[in-house]
Amino acid sequence: MPGAHHVEHSSAYMKGKYMNMDMWIRALKAARASAQVSQEKLGAMINYSPSTIAAIETGRRRPTMDFATDTDEALGTGGLLAELLESANREKSPAWFAPWRRTEERANVLRTFESSIIPGILQTEDYARAIISAGGLHGPDEVARLVAARLDRQVLLTGERPKRFIAVIDEFALRRLIGGREVARAQLAHLRDLGGQPNISLHVIPADAGAYPGIAGGFVLATLPEGDVVVYLENAAAGQPVDRPDMVDMMQRKWDAVLGAAMPEHISLAMIEKLAGEL
């Protein structure tokens, strides 16, 4: 049976404490290689397009359990891929975020909107800790790990090859006292400093702007090197990458609306400076 001898070899992936999507993708690629099945042939075997297989293997699209079970059957991997995916879904770290993290890393341009808090990639350590620890939903070790993961993402903006980054933030998010006055003041100062970087543009929607499309929730648009745009939608439980053309088109129109409602960059930075001074 094609790929069957790979099952024992890949069981090593299950020996660690946690399973992540990087390991799952490696297992899929190894299973294909063992069975000598190309992306095109696998797509034909399980009725998926080769572009979908490629997107899954590069982390741009998260595999479904149906995809995993169909691939197990096609490659004769004895349920390995389904088992590994189930493990990833139970992992303590937010497995749903892994595909988006890879999209962020590949993107040339990131555009983000937030109406209630400072975007995660712009947060200070203390601000992030106050957000993540709110309500006592995570223990101290988990809070520390999640804060570190959030701060690690900032290399996308400040590393050797920083991304072009444009953020639109509602004034109410700037005024919310997350973590107390000192933490909020430091967060605003951090925003002011980031806004001075040539690759970063910050815009504020004033409180008197009234209703505008997108006000109900934050989102991110990532423009990939080939020109494709992927959307990241946030909710109270998780985040969801979306690349359906109709959804991407709608969210790009929402982006145009929120950017249109925002103040110019220099006025926005002046407001951030003023609010920091008032705390």
GROMACS .gro file of C-alpha atoms in nm:
model
  279
    1MET     CA    1   0.000   0.000   0.000
    2PRO     CA    2   0.151   0.338  -0.101
    3GLY     CA    3   0.309   0.523   0.187
    4ALA     CA    4   0.225   0.258   0.445
    5HIS     CA    5   0.584   0.214   0.560
    6HIS     CA    6   0.590   0.587   0.636
    7VAL     CA    7   0.342   0.551   0.922
    8GLU     CA    8   0.592   0.407   1.166
    9HIS     CA    9   0.856   0.664   1.072
   10SER     CA   10   0.618   0.959   1.114
   11SER     CA   11   0.490   0.840   1.452
   12ALA     CA   12   0.788   1.025   1.594
   13TYR     CA   13   0.589   1.342   1.542
   14MET     CA   14   0.355   1.232   1.820
   15LYS     CA   15   0.628   1.180   2.081
   16GLY     CA   16   0.661   1.549   2.171
   17LYS     CA   17   0.433   1.719   2.418
   18TYR     CA   18   0.261   1.925   2.150
   19MET     CA   19   0.184   1.894   1.783
   20ASN     CA   20   0.188   2.193   1.548
   21MET     CA   21   0.096   2.261   1.188
   22ASP     CA   22   0.459   2.274   1.074
   23MET     CA   23   0.491   1.910   1.178
   24TRP     CA   24   0.162   1.824   1.009
   25ILE     CA   25   0.276   1.976   0.680
   26ARG     CA   26   0.607   1.790   0.705
   27ALA     CA   27   0.416   1.467   0.760
   28LEU     CA   28   0.198   1.532   0.454
   29LYS     CA   29   0.499   1.608   0.233
   30ALA     CA   30   0.686   1.301   0.360
   31ALA     CA   31   0.381   1.082   0.297
   32ARG     CA   32   0.353   1.212  -0.060
   33ALA     CA   33   0.724   1.160  -0.122
   34SER     CA   34   0.709   0.808   0.019
   35ALA     CA   35   0.416   0.721  -0.206
   36GLN     CA   36   0.578   0.902  -0.502
   37VAL     CA   37   0.263   1.107  -0.551
   38SER     CA   38   0.286   1.464  -0.684
   39GLN     CA   39   0.060   1.748  -0.573
   40GLU     CA   40  -0.123   1.721  -0.906
   41LYS     CA   41  -0.176   1.345  -0.871
   42LEU     CA   42  -0.289   1.377  -0.508
   43GLY     CA   43  -0.537   1.646  -0.611
   44ALA     CA   44  -0.682   1.416  -0.875
   45MET     CA   45  -0.702   1.127  -0.627
   46ILE     CA   46  -0.896   1.321  -0.363
   47ASN     CA   47  -1.075   1.574  -0.589
   48TYR     CA   48  -0.884   1.882  -0.478
   49SER     CA   49  -0.714   2.131  -0.709
   50PRO     CA   50  -0.332   2.129  -0.718
   51SER     CA   51  -0.341   2.495  -0.606
   52THR     CA   52  -0.530   2.392  -0.292
   53ILE     CA   53  -0.274   2.120  -0.217
   54ALA     CA   54   0.005   2.375  -0.267
   55ALA     CA   55  -0.170   2.628  -0.042
   56ILE     CA   56  -0.203   2.368   0.235
   57GLU     CA   57   0.159   2.256   0.201
   58THR     CA   58   0.284   2.616   0.225
   59GLY     CA   59   0.062   2.699   0.522
   60ARG     CA   60  -0.156   2.945   0.331
   61ARG     CA   61  -0.465   2.734   0.390
   62ARG     CA   62  -0.547   2.524   0.692
   63PRO     CA   63  -0.634   2.159   0.617
   64THR     CA   64  -0.976   2.032   0.711
   65MET     CA   65  -1.032   1.698   0.876
   66ASP     CA   66  -1.200   1.579   0.555
   67PHE     CA   67  -0.884   1.665   0.364
   68ALA     CA   68  -0.671   1.476   0.616
   69THR     CA   69  -0.887   1.163   0.612
   70ASP     CA   70  -0.916   1.163   0.230
   71THR     CA   71  -0.539   1.200   0.201
   72ASP     CA   72  -0.481   0.920   0.453
   73GLU     CA   73  -0.696   0.693   0.239
   74ALA     CA   74  -0.528   0.798  -0.087
   75LEU     CA   75  -0.172   0.760   0.045
   76GLY     CA   76  -0.236   0.459   0.266
   77THR     CA   77  -0.106   0.629   0.580
   78GLY     CA   78  -0.337   0.444   0.814
   79GLY     CA   79  -0.509   0.749   0.964
   80LEU     CA   80  -0.181   0.922   1.054
   81LEU     CA   81  -0.263   1.262   0.904
   82ALA     CA   82  -0.607   1.272   1.066
   83GLU     CA   83  -0.454   1.176   1.401
   84LEU     CA   84  -0.187   1.445   1.372
   85LEU     CA   85  -0.440   1.709   1.273
   86GLU     CA   86  -0.662   1.619   1.566
   87SER     CA   87  -0.361   1.655   1.794
   88ALA     CA   88  -0.285   1.998   1.645
   89ASN     CA   89  -0.642   2.104   1.708
   90ARG     CA   90  -0.604   2.011   2.076
   91GLU     CA   91  -0.270   2.184   2.114
   92LYS     CA   92  -0.251   2.448   2.385
   93SER     CA   93  -0.109   2.709   2.153
   94PRO     CA   94  -0.374   2.850   1.920
   95ALA     CA   95  -0.344   2.608   1.630
   96TRP     CA   96  -0.590   2.820   1.432
   97PHE     CA   97  -0.333   3.100   1.426
   98ALA     CA   98  -0.050   2.900   1.266
   99PRO     CA   99  -0.167   2.934   0.903
  100TRP     CA  100  -0.209   3.308   0.947
  101ARG     CA  101   0.137   3.344   1.099
  102ARG     CA  102   0.284   3.194   0.783
  103THR     CA  103   0.074   3.427   0.571
  104GLU     CA  104   0.204   3.726   0.768
  105GLU     CA  105   0.559   3.611   0.713
  106ARG     CA  106   0.509   3.577   0.336
  107ALA     CA  107   0.322   3.904   0.290
  108ASN     CA  108   0.473   4.218   0.142
  109VAL     CA  109   0.207   4.448   0.287
  110LEU     CA  110  -0.010   4.413   0.599
  111ARG     CA  111  -0.315   4.633   0.655
  112THR     CA  112  -0.500   4.610   0.984
  113PHE     CA  113  -0.802   4.770   1.148
  114GLU     CA  114  -0.902   4.760   1.514
  115SER     CA  115  -1.195   4.930   1.685
  116SER     CA  116  -1.154   4.821   2.049
  117ILE     CA  117  -0.786   4.752   2.128
  118ILE     CA  118  -0.441   4.826   1.990
  119PRO     CA  119  -0.354   4.569   1.719
  120GLY     CA  120  -0.158   4.278   1.866
  121ILE     CA  121   0.151   4.330   1.652
  122LEU     CA  122   0.179   4.687   1.789
  123GLN     CA  123   0.133   4.603   2.157
  124THR     CA  124   0.390   4.652   2.431
  125GLU     CA  125   0.470   4.361   2.659
  126ASP     CA  126   0.272   4.503   2.952
  127TYR     CA  127  -0.027   4.590   2.736
  128ALA     CA  128  -0.027   4.244   2.578
  129ARG     CA  129  -0.002   4.082   2.921
  130ALA     CA  130  -0.297   4.284   3.048
  131ILE     CA  131  -0.507   4.176   2.748
  132ILE     CA  132  -0.413   3.809   2.762
  133SER     CA  133  -0.443   3.773   3.139
  134ALA     CA  134  -0.782   3.949   3.161
  135GLY     CA  135  -1.047   3.732   3.324
  136GLY     CA  136  -0.800   3.473   3.450
  137LEU     CA  137  -0.861   3.241   3.154
  138HIS     CA  138  -0.490   3.144   3.134
  139GLY     CA  139  -0.242   3.041   3.402
  140PRO     CA  140   0.082   3.238   3.452
  141ASP     CA  141   0.294   3.007   3.235
  142GLU     CA  142   0.039   3.016   2.953
  143VAL     CA  143   0.015   3.395   2.974
  144ALA     CA  144   0.394   3.426   2.954
  145ARG     CA  145   0.408   3.197   2.650
  146LEU     CA  146   0.129   3.378   2.467
  147VAL     CA  147   0.280   3.719   2.541
  148ALA     CA  148   0.618   3.602   2.411
  149ALA     CA  149   0.457   3.468   2.094
  150ARG     CA  150   0.283   3.801   2.037
  151LEU     CA  151   0.601   3.999   2.085
  152ASP     CA  152   0.792   3.765   1.851
  153ARG     CA  153   0.564   3.876   1.566
  154GLN     CA  154   0.696   4.232   1.590
  155VAL     CA  155   1.009   4.128   1.401
  156LEU     CA  156   0.785   4.148   1.093
  157LEU     CA  157   0.780   4.526   1.139
  158THR     CA  158   1.124   4.593   1.284
  159GLY     CA  159   1.349   4.314   1.150
  160GLU     CA  160   1.604   4.326   0.869
  161ARG     CA  161   1.330   4.305   0.605
  162PRO     CA  162   1.035   4.487   0.762
  163LYS     CA  163   0.690   4.464   0.608
  164ARG     CA  164   0.499   4.762   0.481
  165PHE     CA  165   0.240   4.806   0.754
  166ILE     CA  166  -0.067   5.029   0.762
  167ALA     CA  167  -0.295   5.038   1.066
  168VAL     CA  168  -0.627   5.211   1.122
  169ILE     CA  169  -0.726   5.234   1.488
  170ASP     CA  170  -1.044   5.376   1.637
  171GLU     CA  171  -0.988   5.658   1.887
  172PHE     CA  172  -1.182   5.461   2.148
  173ALA     CA  173  -0.914   5.190   2.136
  174LEU     CA  174  -0.649   5.452   2.211
  175ARG     CA  175  -0.846   5.589   2.507
  176ARG     CA  176  -0.923   5.254   2.671
  177LEU     CA  177  -0.713   5.216   2.989
  178ILE     CA  178  -0.581   4.864   2.937
  179GLY     CA  179  -0.356   4.775   3.232
  180GLY     CA  180  -0.392   5.115   3.399
  181ARG     CA  181  -0.261   5.463   3.319
  182GLU     CA  182   0.109   5.380   3.319
  183VAL     CA  183   0.069   5.084   3.086
  184ALA     CA  184  -0.166   5.280   2.859
  185ARG     CA  185   0.075   5.576   2.847
  186ALA     CA  186   0.368   5.352   2.755
  187GLN     CA  187   0.156   5.185   2.487
  188LEU     CA  188   0.071   5.519   2.328
  189ALA     CA  189   0.437   5.623   2.339
  190HIS     CA  190   0.527   5.295   2.169
  191LEU     CA  191   0.271   5.366   1.897
  192ARG     CA  192   0.414   5.713   1.847
  193ASP     CA  193   0.764   5.569   1.806
  194LEU     CA  194   0.647   5.302   1.562
  195GLY     CA  195   0.461   5.564   1.363
  196GLY     CA  196   0.794   5.733   1.297
  197GLN     CA  197   0.927   5.429   1.112
  198PRO     CA  198   0.929   5.466   0.732
  199ASN     CA  199   0.753   5.132   0.675
  200ILE     CA  200   0.471   5.196   0.923
  201SER     CA  201   0.168   5.422   0.875
  202LEU     CA  202  -0.082   5.480   1.156
  203HIS     CA  203  -0.424   5.637   1.110
  204VAL     CA  204  -0.686   5.714   1.375
  205ILE     CA  205  -1.062   5.726   1.322
  206PRO     CA  206  -1.191   6.010   1.545
  207ALA     CA  207  -1.458   5.938   1.802
  208ASP     CA  208  -1.702   6.171   1.627
  209ALA     CA  209  -1.683   5.976   1.300
  210GLY     CA  210  -2.008   5.796   1.382
  211ALA     CA  211  -2.092   5.463   1.222
  212TYR     CA  212  -1.872   5.326   0.945
  213PRO     CA  213  -1.831   4.983   0.778
  214GLY     CA  214  -1.609   4.751   0.980
  215ILE     CA  215  -1.675   4.912   1.316
  216ALA     CA  216  -1.809   4.582   1.451
  217GLY     CA  217  -1.476   4.398   1.444
  218GLY     CA  218  -1.110   4.402   1.354
  219PHE     CA  219  -0.953   4.246   1.048
  220VAL     CA  220  -0.623   4.223   0.862
  221LEU     CA  221  -0.546   4.219   0.491
  222ALA     CA  222  -0.222   4.055   0.381
  223THR     CA  223  -0.096   4.118   0.028
  224LEU     CA  224   0.127   3.830  -0.086
  225PRO     CA  225   0.421   3.860  -0.328
  226GLU     CA  226   0.215   3.723  -0.617
  227GLY     CA  227  -0.051   3.988  -0.556
  228ASP     CA  228  -0.311   3.768  -0.386
  229VAL     CA  229  -0.483   3.909  -0.079
  230VAL     CA  230  -0.576   3.698   0.225
  231VAL     CA  231  -0.807   3.827   0.498
  232TYR     CA  232  -0.782   3.750   0.867
  233LEU     CA  233  -1.112   3.791   1.053
  234GLU     CA  234  -1.107   3.814   1.432
  235ASN     CA  235  -1.374   3.712   1.681
  236ALA     CA  236  -1.397   3.645   2.053
  237ALA     CA  237  -1.286   3.282   2.027
  238ALA     CA  238  -1.035   3.261   1.742
  239GLY     CA  239  -0.924   3.407   1.414
  240GLN     CA  240  -1.000   3.284   1.064
  241PRO     CA  241  -0.795   3.331   0.745
  242VAL     CA  242  -1.022   3.380   0.443
  243ASP     CA  243  -0.924   3.380   0.075
  244ARG     CA  244  -1.263   3.346  -0.094
  245PRO     CA  245  -1.269   3.612  -0.369
  246ASP     CA  246  -1.610   3.751  -0.271
  247MET     CA  247  -1.510   3.785   0.095
  248VAL     CA  248  -1.174   3.937   0.007
  249ASP     CA  249  -1.345   4.189  -0.220
  250MET     CA  250  -1.593   4.285   0.051
  251MET     CA  251  -1.320   4.326   0.314
  252GLN     CA  252  -1.110   4.536   0.079
  253ARG     CA  253  -1.409   4.766   0.034
  254LYS     CA  254  -1.443   4.781   0.413
  255TRP     CA  255  -1.076   4.871   0.435
  256ASP     CA  256  -1.127   5.156   0.189
  257ALA     CA  257  -1.416   5.276   0.405
  258VAL     CA  258  -1.228   5.270   0.736
  259LEU     CA  259  -0.922   5.433   0.582
  260GLY     CA  260  -1.148   5.698   0.433
  261ALA     CA  261  -1.299   5.766   0.776
  262ALA     CA  262  -0.956   5.801   0.937
  263MET     CA  263  -0.747   6.113   0.981
  264PRO     CA  264  -0.425   6.172   0.785
  265GLU     CA  265  -0.111   6.016   0.929
  266HIS     CA  266   0.044   6.334   1.072
  267ILE     CA  267  -0.279   6.436   1.245
  268SER     CA  268  -0.324   6.082   1.380
  269LEU     CA  269   0.026   6.082   1.528
  270ALA     CA  270  -0.040   6.421   1.685
  271MET     CA  271  -0.354   6.282   1.849
  272ILE     CA  272  -0.160   5.981   1.983
  273GLU     CA  273   0.099   6.218   2.126
  274LYS     CA  274  -0.172   6.434   2.285
  275LEU     CA  275  -0.352   6.137   2.441
  276ALA     CA  276  -0.025   6.004   2.585
  277GLY     CA  277   0.038   6.344   2.745
  278GLU     CA  278  -0.306   6.344   2.906
  279LEU     CA  279  -0.248   6.020   3.096
   0.00000   0.00000   0.00000
